Short mmCIF file of C-alpha atoms in Angstrom, two decimals:
data_model
loop_
_atom_site.label_atom_id
_atom_site.label_comp_id
_atom_site.label_asym_id
_atom_site.label_seq_id
_atom_site.Cartn_x
_atom_site.Cartn_y
_atom_site.Cartn_z
CA UNK M 99 -14.41 -11.74 52.91
CA UNK M 100 -13.30 -8.27 52.37
CA UNK M 101 -15.30 -5.46 50.55
CA UNK M 102 -14.36 -4.39 46.77
CA UNK M 103 -15.13 -1.01 46.49
CA UNK M 104 -15.42 0.82 43.69
CA UNK M 105 -14.39 5.06 43.12
CA UNK M 106 -16.69 7.82 41.92
CA UNK M 107 -13.39 8.41 40.00
CA UNK M 108 -13.14 5.64 38.45
CA UNK M 109 -16.62 4.69 37.04
CA UNK M 110 -16.12 8.77 35.94
CA UNK M 111 -13.41 7.47 34.20
CA UNK M 112 -14.63 4.07 32.26
CA UNK M 113 -18.07 5.89 31.73
CA UNK M 114 -15.68 8.07 29.32
CA UNK M 115 -13.53 5.80 28.11
CA UNK M 116 -16.28 4.01 27.16
CA UNK M 117 -18.33 7.57 25.35
CA UNK M 118 -15.20 7.81 23.41
CA UNK M 119 -14.67 4.20 22.19
CA UNK M 120 -18.55 4.86 20.98
CA UNK M 121 -18.07 8.44 19.71
CA UNK M 122 -14.48 6.00 17.76
CA UNK M 123 -16.49 3.63 16.00
CA UNK M 124 -19.34 6.51 14.64
CA UNK M 125 -16.68 8.69 13.30
CA UNK M 126 -14.70 6.03 12.43
CA UNK M 127 -15.02 6.78 8.39
CA UNK M 128 -14.29 10.14 9.25
CA UNK M 129 -10.77 9.79 11.15
CA UNK M 130 -10.30 6.11 8.69
CA UNK M 131 -10.28 9.37 5.11
CA UNK M 132 -8.04 11.74 7.86
CA UNK M 133 -5.55 8.85 7.87
CA UNK M 134 -5.03 7.97 3.87
CA UNK M 135 -4.88 12.65 3.90
CA UNK M 136 -1.83 12.53 6.01
CA UNK M 137 -0.35 9.39 5.10
CA UNK M 138 -0.67 10.79 0.92
CA UNK M 139 0.88 14.45 2.16
CA UNK M 140 3.43 12.73 3.50
CA UNK M 141 4.74 10.95 -0.06
CA UNK M 142 3.44 14.85 -2.04
CA UNK M 143 5.54 16.62 0.96
CA UNK M 144 8.53 17.09 -0.83
CA UNK M 145 7.42 17.42 -4.95
CA UNK M 146 5.59 20.23 -3.31
CA UNK M 147 8.97 20.89 -1.06
CA UNK M 148 10.41 20.86 -4.96
CA UNK M 149 8.13 22.33 -6.00
CA UNK M 150 9.08 25.22 -3.63
CA UNK M 151 12.62 26.29 -4.43
CA UNK M 152 11.51 27.16 -8.01
CA UNK M 153 9.95 29.59 -6.90
CA UNK M 154 6.51 28.45 -6.45
CA UNK M 155 4.71 29.99 -3.40
CA UNK M 156 3.34 26.75 -1.18
CA UNK M 157 -0.27 26.95 -2.91
CA UNK M 158 0.38 26.83 -6.23
CA UNK M 159 3.54 23.62 -6.30
CA UNK M 160 0.14 21.74 -3.98
CA UNK M 161 -2.00 22.38 -7.26
CA UNK M 162 1.12 21.66 -8.81
CA UNK M 163 1.73 18.30 -7.11
CA UNK M 164 -1.49 17.34 -6.88
CA UNK M 165 -2.31 17.18 -11.19
CA UNK M 166 1.11 15.31 -12.13
CA UNK M 167 -0.57 12.82 -9.55
CA UNK M 168 -3.54 12.69 -10.87
CA UNK M 169 -2.23 12.65 -14.16
CA UNK M 170 0.20 9.96 -14.19
CA UNK M 171 -2.89 7.53 -12.50
CA UNK M 172 -5.13 8.30 -14.67
CA UNK M 173 -2.68 7.90 -17.83
CA UNK M 174 -2.12 4.40 -16.69
CA UNK M 175 -5.64 2.82 -15.58
CA UNK M 176 -6.62 4.24 -19.40
CA UNK M 177 -4.40 2.81 -20.19
CA UNK M 178 -4.21 -0.73 -18.75
CA UNK M 179 -6.63 -1.32 -16.47
CA UNK M 180 -9.87 -2.93 -20.00
CA UNK M 181 -6.75 -5.19 -21.20
CA UNK M 182 -6.37 -6.33 -17.40
CA UNK M 183 -9.24 -7.13 -16.77
CA UNK M 184 -10.09 -8.92 -19.94
CA UNK M 185 -6.33 -10.93 -19.21
CA UNK M 186 -6.96 -11.53 -15.50
CA UNK M 187 -9.56 -13.29 -16.77
CA UNK M 188 -8.33 -15.42 -19.27
CA UNK M 189 -5.24 -16.12 -17.67
CA UNK M 190 -7.01 -17.89 -14.63
CA UNK M 191 -9.01 -20.14 -17.12
CA UNK M 192 -6.23 -21.05 -18.37
CA UNK M 193 -4.40 -21.38 -15.08
CA UNK M 194 -7.88 -23.82 -14.64
CA UNK M 195 -7.26 -25.98 -17.96
CA UNK M 196 -3.33 -26.39 -16.75
CA UNK M 197 -4.13 -28.30 -13.82
CA UNK M 198 -6.95 -30.49 -14.56
CA UNK M 199 -4.79 -31.42 -18.34
CA UNK M 200 -1.87 -31.94 -16.42
CA UNK M 201 -3.17 -33.08 -13.13
CA UNK M 202 -0.57 -30.97 -11.06
CA UNK M 203 -0.32 -33.09 -7.12
CA UNK M 204 -2.48 -35.82 -5.67
CA UNK M 205 -5.36 -32.89 -4.59
CA UNK M 206 -8.73 -32.44 -5.60
CA UNK M 207 -9.05 -30.37 -9.09
CA UNK M 208 -12.70 -29.38 -8.20
CA UNK M 209 -10.72 -28.07 -4.95
CA UNK M 210 -7.83 -26.12 -6.86
CA UNK M 211 -10.41 -24.93 -9.67
CA UNK M 212 -12.85 -23.17 -6.66
CA UNK M 213 -9.32 -21.73 -5.29
CA UNK M 214 -7.79 -19.98 -8.66
CA UNK M 215 -11.83 -18.74 -9.89
CA UNK M 216 -12.14 -17.15 -5.84
CA UNK M 217 -8.13 -16.19 -6.51
CA UNK M 218 -9.07 -14.82 -9.94
CA UNK M 219 -12.72 -13.34 -9.38
CA UNK M 220 -11.39 -11.36 -5.87
CA UNK M 221 -8.56 -9.37 -8.65
CA UNK M 222 -11.08 -8.86 -10.94
CA UNK M 223 -13.83 -7.35 -8.09
CA UNK M 224 -10.84 -5.27 -6.77
CA UNK M 225 -9.89 -3.91 -10.07
CA UNK M 226 -14.21 -2.86 -10.03
CA UNK M 227 -13.47 -1.80 -6.40
CA UNK M 228 -10.38 0.66 -7.81
CA UNK M 229 -12.71 1.57 -11.24
CA UNK M 230 -16.73 2.32 -9.30
CA UNK M 231 -14.43 4.69 -6.17
CA UNK M 232 -14.32 7.39 -9.08
CA UNK M 233 -18.06 7.35 -8.13
CA UNK M 234 -18.02 8.08 -4.62
CA UNK M 235 -16.78 11.73 -5.01
CA UNK M 236 -18.00 12.86 -1.59
CA UNK M 237 -15.88 10.64 -0.39
CA UNK M 238 -12.68 10.63 -2.66
CA UNK M 239 -12.83 14.26 -3.10
CA UNK M 240 -13.18 15.46 0.98
CA UNK M 241 -9.82 12.96 0.60
CA UNK M 242 -8.49 15.36 -1.83
CA UNK M 243 -9.06 18.63 0.20
CA UNK M 244 -8.00 17.23 3.41
CA UNK M 245 -4.57 16.76 2.19
CA UNK M 246 -4.75 19.58 0.71
CA UNK M 247 -5.42 21.71 4.14
CA UNK M 248 -2.74 19.32 5.40
CA UNK M 249 -0.07 20.26 3.05
CA UNK M 250 -1.30 23.82 3.12
CA UNK M 251 -1.08 24.26 6.59
CA UNK M 252 2.36 21.52 7.51
CA UNK M 253 4.78 24.52 8.47
CA UNK M 254 2.43 26.21 10.77
CA UNK M 255 2.56 23.63 12.80
CA UNK M 256 5.23 24.31 15.33
CA UNK M 257 3.03 27.76 15.67
CA UNK M 258 -0.52 24.81 16.46
CA UNK M 259 1.73 22.92 18.80
CA UNK M 260 3.50 26.10 20.86
CA UNK M 261 -0.42 27.38 21.01
CA UNK M 262 -2.03 24.02 22.48
CA UNK M 263 0.82 23.41 24.71
CA UNK M 264 2.12 26.29 25.78
CA UNK M 265 5.72 24.29 27.19
CA UNK M 266 8.72 24.41 24.95
CA UNK M 267 10.03 21.24 26.07
CA UNK M 268 6.27 19.14 24.68
CA UNK M 269 6.13 21.59 22.22
CA UNK M 270 10.18 19.87 20.49
CA UNK M 271 8.63 16.41 21.61
CA UNK M 272 5.52 16.17 19.46
CA UNK M 273 7.16 18.02 16.44
CA UNK M 274 10.11 15.09 17.19
CA UNK M 275 7.98 12.20 17.25
CA UNK M 276 5.42 13.52 14.08
CA UNK M 277 8.50 14.88 12.06
CA UNK M 278 9.06 10.78 12.32
CA UNK M 279 6.57 9.81 11.33
CA UNK M 280 6.27 12.64 8.40
CA UNK M 281 9.49 10.76 6.77
CA UNK M 282 10.37 7.22 7.52
CA UNK M 283 5.81 7.32 6.55
CA UNK M 284 6.42 9.25 3.10
CA UNK M 285 9.24 7.28 3.03
CA UNK M 286 8.04 4.45 2.99
CA UNK M 287 5.08 5.53 0.88
CA UNK M 288 7.38 6.68 -1.92
CA UNK M 289 9.81 3.79 -1.93
CA UNK M 290 7.47 0.99 -2.53
CA UNK M 291 5.66 2.59 -4.28
CA UNK M 292 9.02 3.11 -7.26
CA UNK M 293 9.95 -0.77 -6.21
CA UNK M 294 5.92 -1.86 -7.20
CA UNK M 295 6.16 0.48 -10.11
CA UNK M 296 9.80 -0.62 -11.25
CA UNK M 297 9.41 -4.35 -10.54
CA UNK M 298 6.48 -4.21 -12.25
CA UNK M 299 8.05 -2.70 -15.23
CA UNK M 300 10.68 -4.47 -15.28
CA UNK M 301 8.74 -7.97 -15.23
CA UNK M 302 6.66 -6.95 -17.98
CA UNK M 303 9.63 -6.41 -20.25
CA UNK M 304 10.95 -9.59 -19.67
CA UNK M 305 7.90 -12.28 -20.21
CA UNK M 306 6.90 -9.38 -23.50
CA UNK M 307 9.80 -10.29 -24.56
CA UNK M 308 10.39 -14.02 -24.17
CA UNK M 309 6.46 -14.22 -25.82
CA UNK M 310 4.81 -15.11 -22.00
CA UNK M 311 0.84 -14.28 -22.58
CA UNK M 312 -1.09 -12.09 -20.46
CA UNK M 313 2.28 -11.05 -19.55
CA UNK M 314 0.74 -8.03 -18.18
CA UNK M 315 -1.94 -9.32 -15.17
CA UNK M 316 1.51 -11.28 -14.30
CA UNK M 317 3.85 -7.70 -14.31
CA UNK M 318 1.20 -5.78 -12.16
CA UNK M 319 0.68 -9.34 -10.37
CA UNK M 320 4.52 -8.92 -9.16
CA UNK M 321 4.69 -5.67 -9.02
CA UNK M 322 1.70 -5.47 -5.97
CA UNK M 323 3.88 -8.26 -4.46
CA UNK M 324 6.42 -6.54 -4.10
CA UNK M 325 4.96 -4.95 -1.22
CA UNK M 326 6.13 -8.20 0.96
CA UNK M 327 10.39 -7.96 -0.71
CA UNK M 328 11.53 -11.28 -1.84
CA UNK M 329 8.13 -13.25 -0.79
CA UNK M 330 6.19 -11.55 -3.31
CA UNK M 331 7.78 -11.41 -7.11
CA UNK M 332 9.13 -15.68 -6.20
CA UNK M 333 5.18 -16.29 -6.45
CA UNK M 334 3.96 -13.84 -8.53
CA UNK M 335 6.78 -16.51 -10.95
CA UNK M 336 4.51 -19.37 -10.38
CA UNK M 337 1.83 -18.28 -11.59
CA UNK M 338 3.77 -17.93 -15.22
CA UNK M 339 5.91 -20.62 -14.80
CA UNK M 340 2.98 -22.48 -15.15
CA UNK M 341 1.61 -20.66 -17.98
CA UNK M 342 5.74 -21.27 -19.91
CA UNK M 343 5.09 -25.67 -19.16
CA UNK M 344 1.86 -24.99 -22.22
CA UNK M 345 4.01 -23.62 -24.40
CA UNK M 346 7.31 -25.16 -24.57
CA UNK M 347 10.12 -25.81 -22.15
CA UNK M 348 12.53 -23.30 -23.04
CA UNK M 349 9.69 -21.15 -22.94
CA UNK M 350 9.49 -22.11 -19.19
CA UNK M 351 13.30 -22.21 -18.55
CA UNK M 352 12.92 -17.96 -19.75
CA UNK M 353 10.09 -17.83 -17.51
CA UNK M 354 12.55 -18.35 -14.69
CA UNK M 355 14.77 -16.74 -16.01
CA UNK M 356 13.80 -13.57 -15.77
CA UNK M 357 11.83 -14.01 -12.53
CA UNK M 358 15.84 -14.78 -10.78
CA UNK M 359 17.49 -11.50 -13.38
CA UNK M 360 14.47 -9.59 -11.48
CA UNK M 361 14.70 -10.81 -8.39
CA UNK M 362 19.00 -10.07 -8.13
CA UNK M 363 18.52 -6.71 -9.36
CA UNK M 364 15.46 -5.97 -6.71
CA UNK M 365 18.06 -7.84 -4.17
CA UNK M 366 20.84 -6.01 -4.68
CA UNK M 367 20.86 -2.35 -6.82
CA UNK M 368 16.60 -1.30 -6.83
CA UNK M 369 16.08 -1.65 -3.07
CA UNK M 370 19.68 -0.39 -1.90
CA UNK M 371 18.73 2.49 -3.63
CA UNK M 372 15.70 2.75 -3.19
CA UNK M 373 15.55 2.28 0.49
CA UNK M 374 18.80 3.59 0.94
CA UNK M 375 16.77 6.92 2.48
CA UNK M 376 14.16 5.63 4.75
CA UNK M 377 13.70 3.40 6.76
CA UNK M 378 12.46 -0.57 5.55
CA UNK M 379 10.37 -3.28 7.31
CA UNK M 380 11.50 -6.94 7.11
CA UNK M 381 9.53 -8.54 5.15
CA UNK M 382 7.71 -11.11 7.92
CA UNK M 383 7.20 -8.47 9.47
CA UNK M 384 5.06 -6.23 6.20
CA UNK M 385 3.92 -9.77 5.40
CA UNK M 386 2.54 -10.46 9.33
CA UNK M 387 1.19 -7.09 9.08
CA UNK M 388 -0.82 -7.88 5.66
CA UNK M 389 -3.04 -11.03 7.25
CA UNK M 390 -3.45 -8.87 10.48
CA UNK M 391 -5.02 -6.81 7.62
CA UNK M 392 -7.12 -8.90 6.01
CA UNK M 393 -8.21 -10.13 8.60
CA UNK M 394 -9.79 -6.48 9.90
CA UNK M 395 -10.55 -4.92 7.32
CA UNK M 396 -10.68 -7.42 3.86
CA UNK M 397 -8.66 -5.36 1.46
CA UNK M 398 -9.07 -2.02 2.89
CA UNK M 399 -7.49 -3.17 5.71
CA UNK M 400 -4.37 -4.93 4.23
CA UNK M 401 -3.54 -1.31 2.38
CA UNK M 402 -3.78 0.62 5.73
CA UNK M 403 -1.54 -1.68 7.89
CA UNK M 404 2.24 -1.24 6.72
CA UNK M 405 1.32 2.06 7.05
CA UNK M 406 -0.75 2.20 10.84
CA UNK M 407 2.06 -0.47 11.28
CA UNK M 408 5.02 2.30 10.09
CA UNK M 409 2.73 5.04 11.94
CA UNK M 410 2.20 3.18 15.54
CA UNK M 411 6.25 1.99 15.89
CA UNK M 412 7.16 5.47 14.50
CA UNK M 413 5.68 6.62 17.69
CA UNK M 414 6.65 3.73 20.00
CA UNK M 415 9.94 4.51 19.71
CA UNK M 416 10.58 8.13 19.95
CA UNK M 417 8.48 8.26 22.94
CA UNK M 418 10.71 5.57 24.33
CA UNK M 419 13.68 8.55 23.77
CA UNK M 420 12.76 9.43 26.91
#
């Protein structure tokens, strides 16, 4: 029987790797904040650059960009969140009543009702978490400061790489990787946010025009599910159609027409226009990322799953070029 020998060097590197994993786990919150800050910076950088082109100093351009974005978010939250939380609860109860009254499908109604209540509670809890995040001042402040400094130091990236690497080829390669990740990730974030806004707005206008109750939460659902192109808006049309059934057949037909119209606009006009400058992901890839993210990290994992995948995919594709 051959004796297996393990060199001291192997033992040393194994211990070093385990220590590295332990330290990584201990500072995971810091790493998460830095990654989210990087995502925000990639999304904001084009706005900062645009302001610089009209003679804003970079510091002031970043400050103005922050004010614009935070102002828009504050106005949106103040305007729709209270109504949204109220209507979401009423909508869930209405869907439960529809299932109980019409005996849809041969499933146990208690099971279906329980699932709908769970989904409703989850949505309401997510909204409350989003609102409650404002109380975590330290985390949000740290995130904003980190985003600010990433944007401030972005023009100096090449200089820092030169100091660290002392190798022109490696410096250019790392810079190329960073720029590729920045461009693709930033383009995807901006594109998805714009798609969500457009699809949600179109859905709200369409449902409001045919007098469907709970147009606001239904439109928000359509916008959020736009994260999974094609599949998301179709799923969002189901509760709207169920609500329409309680009113009249013409309203139900109108709901379906609104859904089809938004879907066609999305596929043929909106997505090609919005995503023409960024590399999108196939719906199945996005769905798999979201499923893995939810499994590993709940709501937070779902939010960061796609950006993480895009970052890893872009880095690997750039490395393979060599």
